[in-house]
Amino acid sequence: MAIEPPFFEKYKAILQSSANEKEKPSTVEGFEELELPLIDLSHLNLGPLERQECIEKMGQAAIEWGFFQIVNHAVPDELLNRLKQEQIKVFQQPFDKKSENNFLNLSVQSYRWGNPLATSLRNLSWSEALHISLKDISKMDEYNKLRSTIEEYAEKANFLAQRLAEYLAQNLGIKANYFQENCSPSSSSLRMNRYPPCPYPSMMFGIIPHTDTDFLTIVSQDQVGGLQLKRNGRWVSVKPNPKALVVNIGDFYQALSNGVYKSITHRVIANQETERYSAAYFYCPTYETVIESCSKPSLYKKFSFKEYREQIQKDVKATGDKVGLSRFLL
Ligand SMILES: C=C1C[C@]23C[C@@]1(O)CC[C@H]2[C@@]12CC[C@H](O)[C@@](C)(C(=O)O1)[C@H]2[C@@H]3C(=O)O
Ligand SMILES: O=C(O)CCC(=O)C(=O)O
Ligand SMILES: [Fe+2]
């Protein structure tokens, strides 16, 4: 039984009708490969000066790049490798099994692939994902050691994400317990991505350009590469670093910081030869949390996570794509 989602069957009509389209995603040009600003978290424990410098460097990266990479983050390599091995095993299940409504006893739509609603080349993704809301984790089936490994990882990622969010808040004068009050380990989610080799890498993406719906995301990626971000109007590739986790600012931190920290559009390009894996931990507030800018005059209307998510779902249904924060501009 096939493990791959029916990409070809679902995308065939779009690929055929767009053969002569001028505006192709053209994802295979030579892109500049950049190293993200590197934040060494061990500097937080060196002394007050080094600590302050490290926090300021993180803030500067969130302002200028919306992305940075962290080393000495205290998440053991052994745990990251184990998570990847479990991730490989679960995606090796037949597609029919993965797409069952109660797969692993998770909620419907935890398993997702590509974009079955796509209407044009612009929103075709050649990837599959297991997007697990951590409030569902206790009822998830143990598949090999997947659930227990996710539980172990989510605890570390939650601790790390809260610390990063708090350091970033210091530069803006946001109160120290803001994240403790509005986020809980079960309000975040973990998205495990698999990017199978794609026969049409110049025609579509691994994952289409988007911003993340959260305060910040912690990404563990393998060495294949393919993550790109929009920097000064140009797409640039992120150089994989085996020692580092990638951190990016999400829409909620952009709104909370009143546009000071940037939720940057990013994407993953498709690769013809090599399969790629990544795991993104989305640090999110509870659904009821109302996000309001920390300074005035505010660029954005207040909105709850619930309202924001409902708006995304509406937009994805109508256009195949997320519109995002611009919907909430004042
Ligand atoms: C088709 C899509 C699903 C997605 C919104 C998008 O248009 C493109 C990116 C996807 C993503 C990735 C980050 C978050 O997981 C997410 C919730 C988001 O805001 O953008 C998802 C969206 C989703 O799964 O609904
Ligand atoms: O695969 C990656 O490197 C990034 C994935 C991503 O952007 C996401 O899951 O939101
Ligand atoms: Fe993302």
mmCIF file of C-alpha atoms and ligand atoms in Angstrom:
data_model
loop_
_atom_site.group_PDB
_atom_site.id
_atom_site.type_symbol
_atom_site.label_atom_id
_atom_site.label_comp_id
_atom_site.label_asym_id
_atom_site.label_seq_id
_atom_site.Cartn_x
_atom_site.Cartn_y
_atom_site.Cartn_z
ATOM 1 C CA MET A 1 0.000 0.000 0.000
ATOM 2 C CA ALA A 2 1.268 3.437 -0.952
ATOM 3 C CA ILE A 3 2.608 5.718 1.741
ATOM 4 C CA GLU A 4 2.526 8.842 -0.448
ATOM 5 C CA PRO A 5 -0.472 11.171 -0.518
ATOM 6 C CA PRO A 6 -2.236 11.390 -3.917
ATOM 7 C CA PHE A 7 -0.282 14.512 -4.910
ATOM 8 C CA PHE A 8 -0.134 13.651 -8.562
ATOM 9 C CA GLU A 9 -3.801 12.722 -8.956
ATOM 10 C CA LYS A 10 -4.976 15.860 -7.136
ATOM 11 C CA TYR A 11 -2.493 18.265 -8.713
ATOM 12 C CA LYS A 12 -2.561 16.837 -12.265
ATOM 13 C CA ALA A 13 -5.277 19.133 -13.596
ATOM 14 C CA ILE A 14 -3.577 22.239 -12.176
ATOM 15 C CA LEU A 15 -0.189 21.162 -13.527
ATOM 16 C CA GLN A 16 -1.625 20.549 -16.993
ATOM 17 C CA SER A 17 -3.640 23.729 -17.192
ATOM 18 C CA SER A 18 -0.697 25.792 -15.927
ATOM 19 C CA ALA A 19 1.923 24.335 -18.261
ATOM 20 C CA ASN A 20 2.038 27.595 -20.183
ATOM 21 C CA GLU A 21 1.478 29.927 -17.246
ATOM 22 C CA LYS A 22 4.086 32.648 -17.114
ATOM 23 C CA GLU A 23 3.905 33.025 -13.372
ATOM 24 C CA LYS A 24 5.389 29.810 -12.052
ATOM 25 C CA PRO A 25 6.696 29.603 -8.491
ATOM 26 C CA SER A 26 10.210 29.077 -10.037
ATOM 27 C CA THR A 27 11.676 27.721 -6.847
ATOM 28 C CA VAL A 28 14.923 26.361 -8.301
ATOM 29 C CA GLU A 29 16.933 29.493 -9.101
ATOM 30 C CA GLY A 30 20.210 29.908 -7.255
ATOM 31 C CA PHE A 31 19.284 31.453 -3.936
ATOM 32 C CA GLU A 32 21.762 33.080 -1.622
ATOM 33 C CA GLU A 33 22.334 30.883 1.439
ATOM 34 C CA LEU A 34 22.626 32.826 4.697
ATOM 35 C CA GLU A 35 23.488 31.919 8.255
ATOM 36 C CA LEU A 36 20.849 33.181 10.665
ATOM 37 C CA PRO A 37 21.988 35.376 13.580
ATOM 38 C CA LEU A 38 23.413 32.949 16.113
ATOM 39 C CA ILE A 39 22.325 33.249 19.736
ATOM 40 C CA ASP A 40 24.393 31.237 22.184
ATOM 41 C CA LEU A 41 22.081 30.668 25.139
ATOM 42 C CA SER A 42 25.030 29.684 27.384
ATOM 43 C CA HIS A 43 25.855 33.429 27.481
ATOM 44 C CA LEU A 44 22.757 33.968 29.618
ATOM 45 C CA ASN A 45 24.629 32.323 32.489
ATOM 46 C CA LEU A 46 28.041 33.989 32.070
ATOM 47 C CA GLY A 47 27.441 37.244 33.931
ATOM 48 C CA PRO A 48 25.088 40.260 33.880
ATOM 49 C CA LEU A 49 26.849 41.992 30.968
ATOM 50 C CA GLU A 50 26.974 38.936 28.704
ATOM 51 C CA ARG A 51 23.392 38.132 29.669
ATOM 52 C CA GLN A 52 22.168 41.591 28.697
ATOM 53 C CA GLU A 53 24.126 41.458 25.423
ATOM 54 C CA CYS A 54 22.609 38.087 24.574
ATOM 55 C CA ILE A 55 19.056 39.339 25.256
ATOM 56 C CA GLU A 56 19.638 42.453 23.152
ATOM 57 C CA LYS A 57 21.077 40.400 20.286
ATOM 58 C CA MET A 58 17.980 38.197 20.350
ATOM 59 C CA GLY A 59 15.727 41.273 20.264
ATOM 60 C CA GLN A 60 17.713 42.789 17.413
ATOM 61 C CA ALA A 61 17.401 39.564 15.392
ATOM 62 C CA ALA A 62 13.634 39.510 16.034
ATOM 63 C CA ILE A 63 13.430 43.090 14.742
ATOM 64 C CA GLU A 64 15.746 42.799 11.744
ATOM 65 C CA TRP A 65 15.250 39.196 10.653
ATOM 66 C CA GLY A 66 12.225 37.751 12.466
ATOM 67 C CA PHE A 67 14.451 34.641 12.593
ATOM 68 C CA PHE A 68 17.479 33.483 14.543
ATOM 69 C CA GLN A 69 19.194 30.226 15.485
ATOM 70 C CA ILE A 70 19.993 29.102 19.014
ATOM 71 C CA VAL A 71 22.769 26.854 20.308
ATOM 72 C CA ASN A 72 23.284 25.468 23.823
ATOM 73 C CA HIS A 73 19.506 25.322 24.105
ATOM 74 C CA ALA A 74 19.542 22.337 26.496
ATOM 75 C CA VAL A 75 17.384 20.098 24.291
ATOM 76 C CA PRO A 76 19.494 16.920 24.066
ATOM 77 C CA ASP A 77 20.609 15.814 20.565
ATOM 78 C CA GLU A 78 19.616 12.307 21.530
ATOM 79 C CA LEU A 79 15.984 13.450 22.047
ATOM 80 C CA LEU A 80 15.926 15.365 18.746
ATOM 81 C CA ASN A 81 17.286 12.312 16.908
ATOM 82 C CA ARG A 82 14.764 10.033 18.590
ATOM 83 C CA LEU A 83 11.910 12.363 17.628
ATOM 84 C CA LYS A 84 13.068 12.293 14.013
ATOM 85 C CA GLN A 85 13.295 8.475 13.993
ATOM 86 C CA GLU A 86 9.751 8.176 15.379
ATOM 87 C CA GLN A 87 8.586 10.751 12.862
ATOM 88 C CA ILE A 88 10.077 8.703 9.995
ATOM 89 C CA LYS A 89 8.296 5.577 11.245
ATOM 90 C CA VAL A 90 4.867 7.172 11.526
ATOM 91 C CA PHE A 91 4.984 8.693 8.041
ATOM 92 C CA GLN A 92 5.889 5.249 6.638
ATOM 93 C CA GLN A 93 2.317 4.133 7.340
ATOM 94 C CA PRO A 94 0.089 3.696 4.273
ATOM 95 C CA PHE A 95 -1.663 6.881 3.166
ATOM 96 C CA ASP A 96 -5.091 5.284 3.692
ATOM 97 C CA LYS A 97 -4.211 4.683 7.326
ATOM 98 C CA LYS A 98 -2.707 8.154 7.947
ATOM 99 C CA SER A 99 -5.780 9.840 6.525
ATOM 100 C CA GLU A 100 -8.283 7.897 8.647
ATOM 101 C CA ASN A 101 -10.365 10.237 10.838
ATOM 102 C CA ASN A 102 -9.188 8.692 14.083
ATOM 103 C CA PHE A 103 -5.558 8.086 13.077
ATOM 104 C CA LEU A 104 -3.620 7.520 16.336
ATOM 105 C CA ASN A 105 -6.793 8.646 18.108
ATOM 106 C CA LEU A 106 -5.966 12.259 17.258
ATOM 107 C CA SER A 107 -8.536 14.811 16.190
ATOM 108 C CA VAL A 108 -9.691 15.039 12.576
ATOM 109 C CA GLN A 109 -7.261 16.921 10.340
ATOM 110 C CA SER A 110 -4.251 16.249 12.527
ATOM 111 C CA TYR A 111 -2.824 14.458 9.524
ATOM 112 C CA ARG A 112 -2.670 16.860 6.560
ATOM 113 C CA TRP A 113 -1.091 16.677 3.167
ATOM 114 C CA GLY A 114 -0.294 19.243 0.519
ATOM 115 C CA ASN A 115 -3.269 21.345 -0.313
ATOM 116 C CA PRO A 116 -6.230 19.312 -1.597
ATOM 117 C CA LEU A 117 -8.177 22.585 -2.042
ATOM 118 C CA ALA A 118 -5.495 24.211 -4.206
ATOM 119 C CA THR A 119 -6.691 25.964 -7.314
ATOM 120 C CA SER A 120 -3.382 27.187 -8.778
ATOM 121 C CA LEU A 121 0.364 26.462 -8.829
ATOM 122 C CA ARG A 122 0.813 29.248 -6.296
ATOM 123 C CA ASN A 123 -0.648 27.178 -3.486
ATOM 124 C CA LEU A 124 0.593 23.677 -4.195
ATOM 125 C CA SER A 125 2.649 22.110 -1.407
ATOM 126 C CA TRP A 126 4.477 18.784 -1.836
ATOM 127 C CA SER A 127 4.548 17.690 1.800
ATOM 128 C CA GLU A 128 2.588 15.965 4.517
ATOM 129 C CA ALA A 129 2.276 16.864 8.185
ATOM 130 C CA LEU A 130 1.100 15.552 11.494
ATOM 131 C CA HIS A 131 -0.104 18.681 13.261
ATOM 132 C CA ILE A 132 -0.739 17.736 16.881
ATOM 133 C CA SER A 133 -2.505 20.072 19.242
ATOM 134 C CA LEU A 134 -0.836 19.268 22.560
ATOM 135 C CA LYS A 135 -4.172 19.260 24.359
ATOM 136 C CA ASP A 136 -4.826 15.979 22.471
ATOM 137 C CA ILE A 137 -1.572 14.329 23.449
ATOM 138 C CA SER A 138 -2.800 12.373 26.465
ATOM 139 C CA LYS A 139 -5.412 10.524 24.401
ATOM 140 C CA MET A 140 -3.068 9.875 21.448
ATOM 141 C CA ASP A 141 -2.183 6.206 20.830
ATOM 142 C CA GLU A 142 1.373 5.215 21.608
ATOM 143 C CA TYR A 143 2.684 4.291 18.150
ATOM 144 C CA ASN A 144 6.104 2.728 18.648
ATOM 145 C CA LYS A 145 7.494 5.422 20.950
ATOM 146 C CA LEU A 146 5.990 8.420 19.157
ATOM 147 C CA ARG A 147 3.631 9.700 21.839
ATOM 148 C CA SER A 148 6.072 9.399 24.734
ATOM 149 C CA THR A 149 8.822 11.041 22.660
ATOM 150 C CA ILE A 150 6.513 13.932 21.736
ATOM 151 C CA GLU A 151 5.575 14.337 25.410
ATOM 152 C CA GLU A 152 9.232 14.479 26.369
ATOM 153 C CA TYR A 153 10.073 16.926 23.592
ATOM 154 C CA ALA A 154 7.015 19.149 24.147
ATOM 155 C CA GLU A 155 7.946 19.647 27.780
ATOM 156 C CA LYS A 156 11.450 20.835 26.852
ATOM 157 C CA ALA A 157 10.208 22.924 23.923
ATOM 158 C CA ASN A 158 7.565 24.595 26.102
ATOM 159 C CA PHE A 159 10.154 25.523 28.717
ATOM 160 C CA LEU A 160 12.505 26.864 26.042
ATOM 161 C CA ALA A 161 9.775 28.769 24.163
ATOM 162 C CA GLN A 162 8.546 30.436 27.337
ATOM 163 C CA ARG A 163 12.075 31.514 28.242
ATOM 164 C CA LEU A 164 12.714 32.908 24.740
ATOM 165 C CA ALA A 165 9.377 34.737 24.738
ATOM 166 C CA GLU A 166 10.203 36.238 28.150
ATOM 167 C CA TYR A 167 13.678 37.424 27.131
ATOM 168 C CA LEU A 168 12.208 38.983 24.004
ATOM 169 C CA ALA A 169 9.558 40.675 26.167
ATOM 170 C CA GLN A 170 12.210 42.330 28.347
ATOM 171 C CA ASN A 171 13.333 44.518 25.437
ATOM 172 C CA LEU A 172 9.763 45.799 25.042
ATOM 173 C CA GLY A 173 8.732 46.269 28.650
ATOM 174 C CA ILE A 174 6.066 43.544 28.471
ATOM 175 C CA LYS A 175 5.350 42.239 31.971
ATOM 176 C CA ALA A 176 7.399 39.250 33.021
ATOM 177 C CA ASN A 177 4.471 36.887 33.647
ATOM 178 C CA TYR A 178 2.539 37.673 30.403
ATOM 179 C CA PHE A 179 3.363 34.303 28.808
ATOM 180 C CA GLN A 180 2.898 32.316 31.992
ATOM 181 C CA GLU A 181 -0.587 33.829 32.293
ATOM 182 C CA ASN A 182 -1.679 33.306 28.697
ATOM 183 C CA CYS A 183 0.054 30.136 27.500
ATOM 184 C CA SER A 184 -0.022 26.595 28.821
ATOM 185 C CA PRO A 185 1.748 23.415 27.680
ATOM 186 C CA SER A 186 -1.550 22.279 26.147
ATOM 187 C CA SER A 187 -2.218 25.491 24.183
ATOM 188 C CA SER A 188 0.759 24.937 21.857
ATOM 189 C CA SER A 189 1.136 22.433 19.050
ATOM 190 C CA LEU A 190 3.772 20.357 17.332
ATOM 191 C CA ARG A 191 3.776 20.003 13.571
ATOM 192 C CA MET A 192 5.914 17.230 12.145
ATOM 193 C CA ASN A 193 6.601 17.776 8.457
ATOM 194 C CA ARG A 194 7.756 15.334 5.808
ATOM 195 C CA TYR A 195 8.810 16.572 2.377
ATOM 196 C CA PRO A 196 9.040 13.617 -0.028
ATOM 197 C CA PRO A 197 11.200 14.031 -3.164
ATOM 198 C CA CYS A 198 9.179 16.078 -5.633
ATOM 199 C CA PRO A 199 9.247 15.348 -9.382
ATOM 200 C CA TYR A 200 8.266 18.961 -10.218
ATOM 201 C CA PRO A 201 10.477 21.124 -7.979
ATOM 202 C CA SER A 202 10.304 24.136 -10.280
ATOM 203 C CA MET A 203 6.511 24.101 -10.358
ATOM 204 C CA MET A 204 5.575 24.017 -6.679
ATOM 205 C CA PHE A 205 6.710 24.353 -3.092
ATOM 206 C CA GLY A 206 7.480 21.935 -0.270
ATOM 207 C CA ILE A 207 5.316 24.244 1.840
ATOM 208 C CA ILE A 208 3.819 27.412 0.408
ATOM 209 C CA PRO A 209 4.871 30.875 1.625
ATOM 210 C CA HIS A 210 3.237 31.689 4.982
ATOM 211 C CA THR A 211 3.735 33.277 8.360
ATOM 212 C CA ASP A 212 3.186 31.275 11.543
ATOM 213 C CA THR A 213 0.112 31.660 13.747
ATOM 214 C CA ASP A 214 1.735 31.812 17.187
ATOM 215 C CA PHE A 215 4.073 33.873 19.387
ATOM 216 C CA LEU A 216 7.147 32.042 18.205
ATOM 217 C CA THR A 217 8.138 28.780 16.559
ATOM 218 C CA ILE A 218 11.050 26.487 17.352
ATOM 219 C CA VAL A 219 12.085 24.409 14.336
ATOM 220 C CA SER A 220 14.262 21.357 14.338
ATOM 221 C CA GLN A 221 15.305 20.538 10.794
ATOM 222 C CA ASP A 222 17.618 17.966 9.252
ATOM 223 C CA GLN A 223 20.621 18.766 7.032
ATOM 224 C CA VAL A 224 18.786 18.691 3.677
ATOM 225 C CA GLY A 225 17.963 22.411 3.640
ATOM 226 C CA GLY A 226 15.166 24.116 1.740
ATOM 227 C CA LEU A 227 13.790 26.548 4.323
ATOM 228 C CA GLN A 228 13.717 30.043 2.866
ATOM 229 C CA LEU A 229 12.671 33.402 4.223
ATOM 230 C CA LYS A 230 11.806 36.697 2.618
ATOM 231 C CA ARG A 231 14.499 39.224 3.455
ATOM 232 C CA ASN A 232 14.478 42.751 2.015
ATOM 233 C CA GLY A 233 12.115 41.616 -0.730
ATOM 234 C CA ARG A 234 14.245 38.603 -1.783
ATOM 235 C CA TRP A 235 14.011 34.914 -0.975
ATOM 236 C CA VAL A 236 17.108 33.625 0.833
ATOM 237 C CA SER A 237 17.915 30.084 1.974
ATOM 238 C CA VAL A 238 18.638 29.257 5.584
ATOM 239 C CA LYS A 239 21.891 27.348 5.999
ATOM 240 C CA PRO A 240 21.154 24.255 8.130
ATOM 241 C CA ASN A 241 23.231 24.022 11.310
ATOM 242 C CA PRO A 242 23.254 20.591 12.997
ATOM 243 C CA LYS A 243 23.899 22.134 16.426
ATOM 244 C CA ALA A 244 21.143 24.752 16.248
ATOM 245 C CA LEU A 245 17.392 25.090 16.490
ATOM 246 C CA VAL A 246 15.757 27.737 14.306
ATOM 247 C CA VAL A 247 13.455 30.231 16.009
ATOM 248 C CA ASN A 248 11.026 32.499 14.196
ATOM 249 C CA ILE A 249 8.634 35.174 15.363
ATOM 250 C CA GLY A 250 4.961 34.463 14.681
ATOM 251 C CA ASP A 251 1.956 36.708 13.980
ATOM 252 C CA PHE A 252 0.980 37.030 17.657
ATOM 253 C CA TYR A 253 4.361 38.410 18.720
ATOM 254 C CA GLN A 254 4.256 40.833 15.807
ATOM 255 C CA ALA A 255 0.832 42.053 17.018
ATOM 256 C CA LEU A 256 1.826 42.071 20.702
ATOM 257 C CA SER A 257 5.012 44.034 19.950
ATOM 258 C CA ASN A 258 3.014 46.451 17.762
ATOM 259 C CA GLY A 259 5.024 45.512 14.680
ATOM 260 C CA VAL A 260 8.455 45.770 16.310
ATOM 261 C CA TYR A 261 9.190 42.034 16.064
ATOM 262 C CA LYS A 262 8.543 40.665 12.582
ATOM 263 C CA SER A 263 6.563 37.594 11.618
ATOM 264 C CA ILE A 264 8.427 36.896 8.402
ATOM 265 C CA THR A 265 7.016 35.059 5.404
ATOM 266 C CA HIS A 266 8.847 31.806 4.863
ATOM 267 C CA ARG A 267 8.473 28.681 2.736
ATOM 268 C CA VAL A 268 10.192 25.411 1.992
ATOM 269 C CA ILE A 269 11.298 24.660 -1.533
ATOM 270 C CA ALA A 270 10.727 21.253 -3.046
ATOM 271 C CA ASN A 271 13.668 18.960 -3.654
ATOM 272 C CA GLN A 272 13.781 16.468 -6.505
ATOM 273 C CA GLU A 273 16.206 13.990 -4.925
ATOM 274 C CA THR A 274 16.109 14.091 -1.184
ATOM 275 C CA GLU A 275 13.429 13.563 1.407
ATOM 276 C CA ARG A 276 13.405 16.144 4.218
ATOM 277 C CA TYR A 277 11.992 16.203 7.763
ATOM 278 C CA SER A 278 11.334 19.007 10.200
ATOM 279 C CA ALA A 279 9.405 19.493 13.435
ATOM 280 C CA ALA A 280 7.915 22.889 14.305
ATOM 281 C CA TYR A 281 6.818 23.664 17.851
ATOM 282 C CA PHE A 282 4.237 26.485 17.747
ATOM 283 C CA TYR A 283 4.171 28.414 21.025
ATOM 284 C CA CYS A 284 0.569 29.601 21.300
ATOM 285 C CA PRO A 285 -1.742 31.157 23.901
ATOM 286 C CA THR A 286 -5.057 29.643 24.984
ATOM 287 C CA TYR A 287 -7.972 30.192 22.552
ATOM 288 C CA GLU A 288 -9.597 32.858 24.710
ATOM 289 C CA THR A 289 -6.442 34.982 24.989
ATOM 290 C CA VAL A 290 -6.963 38.439 23.529
ATOM 291 C CA ILE A 291 -3.862 39.802 21.832
ATOM 292 C CA GLU A 292 -3.363 43.507 22.157
ATOM 293 C CA SER A 293 -0.344 45.650 21.222
ATOM 294 C CA CYS A 294 2.029 46.581 24.054
ATOM 295 C CA SER A 295 2.337 50.205 22.864
ATOM 296 C CA LYS A 296 0.081 52.903 21.457
ATOM 297 C CA PRO A 297 -1.070 53.916 18.897
ATOM 298 C CA SER A 298 -1.808 50.336 18.063
ATOM 299 C CA LEU A 299 -1.366 49.070 14.488
ATOM 300 C CA TYR A 300 -3.778 46.204 15.007
ATOM 301 C CA LYS A 301 -7.273 45.603 16.311
ATOM 302 C CA LYS A 302 -7.467 43.426 19.420
ATOM 303 C CA PHE A 303 -8.276 39.839 18.539
ATOM 304 C CA SER A 304 -8.535 36.507 20.309
ATOM 305 C CA PHE A 305 -6.614 33.450 19.120
ATOM 306 C CA LYS A 306 -10.035 31.888 18.437
ATOM 307 C CA GLU A 307 -11.105 34.764 16.151
ATOM 308 C CA TYR A 308 -7.759 34.703 14.366
ATOM 309 C CA ARG A 309 -7.915 30.974 13.724
ATOM 310 C CA GLU A 310 -11.495 31.167 12.460
ATOM 311 C CA GLN A 311 -10.471 33.931 10.048
ATOM 312 C CA ILE A 312 -7.590 31.788 8.716
ATOM 313 C CA GLN A 313 -9.896 28.830 8.204
ATOM 314 C CA LYS A 314 -12.319 31.037 6.284
ATOM 315 C CA ASP A 315 -9.551 32.466 4.109
ATOM 316 C CA VAL A 316 -7.896 29.104 3.425
ATOM 317 C CA LYS A 317 -11.284 27.718 2.341
ATOM 318 C CA ALA A 318 -12.030 30.672 0.079
ATOM 319 C CA THR A 319 -8.609 31.279 -1.456
ATOM 320 C CA GLY A 320 -6.421 28.238 -0.637
ATOM 321 C CA ASP A 321 -4.226 30.559 1.417
ATOM 322 C CA LYS A 322 -3.963 32.301 4.781
ATOM 323 C CA VAL A 323 -4.250 36.106 4.726
ATOM 324 C CA GLY A 324 -3.005 36.660 8.261
ATOM 325 C CA LEU A 325 -2.347 39.794 10.286
ATOM 326 C CA SER A 326 -3.229 42.266 7.543
ATOM 327 C CA ARG A 327 -6.875 41.299 8.197
ATOM 328 C CA PHE A 328 -6.569 42.905 11.628
ATOM 329 C CA LEU A 329 -4.871 46.179 10.703
ATOM 330 C CA LEU A 330 -6.510 49.309 12.105
HETATM 331 C C1 LIG B 1 -2.594 25.843 3.445
HETATM 332 C C2 LIG B 1 -2.174 26.371 4.586
HETATM 333 C C3 LIG B 1 -2.236 25.705 5.945
HETATM 334 C C4 LIG B 1 -1.599 26.720 6.858
HETATM 335 C C5 LIG B 1 -1.959 28.022 6.177
HETATM 336 C C6 LIG B 1 -1.602 27.707 4.729
HETATM 337 O O1 LIG B 1 -2.111 28.604 3.820
HETATM 338 C C7 LIG B 1 -0.076 27.725 4.573
HETATM 339 C C8 LIG B 1 0.651 27.399 5.801
HETATM 340 C C9 LIG B 1 -0.073 26.596 6.888
HETATM 341 C C10 LIG B 1 0.314 27.095 8.287
HETATM 342 C C11 LIG B 1 1.709 26.705 8.751
HETATM 343 C C12 LIG B 1 1.898 27.281 10.166
HETATM 344 C C13 LIG B 1 0.755 26.972 11.080
HETATM 345 O O2 LIG B 1 0.763 25.604 11.333
HETATM 346 C C14 LIG B 1 -0.603 27.267 10.408
HETATM 347 C C15 LIG B 1 -1.737 27.099 11.405
HETATM 348 C C16 LIG B 1 -0.488 28.614 9.802
HETATM 349 O O3 LIG B 1 -0.834 29.645 10.286
HETATM 350 O O4 LIG B 1 0.072 28.502 8.526
HETATM 351 C C17 LIG B 1 -0.745 26.478 9.139
HETATM 352 C C18 LIG B 1 -2.039 26.679 8.342
HETATM 353 C C19 LIG B 1 -3.000 25.592 8.655
HETATM 354 O O5 LIG B 1 -2.587 24.450 8.843
HETATM 355 O O6 LIG B 1 -4.200 25.865 8.673
HETATM 356 O O1 LIG B 2 10.137 22.688 7.442
HETATM 357 C C1 LIG B 2 10.554 23.771 7.856
HETATM 358 O O2 LIG B 2 11.758 24.033 7.937
HETATM 359 C C2 LIG B 2 9.591 24.864 8.245
HETATM 360 C C3 LIG B 2 8.175 24.383 8.359
HETATM 361 C C4 LIG B 2 7.210 25.485 8.628
HETATM 362 O O3 LIG B 2 7.435 26.608 8.247
HETATM 363 C C5 LIG B 2 5.964 25.206 9.369
HETATM 364 O O4 LIG B 2 5.681 24.030 9.666
HETATM 365 O O5 LIG B 2 5.258 26.185 9.687
HETATM 366 FE FE FE B 3 6.113 28.054 9.262
#
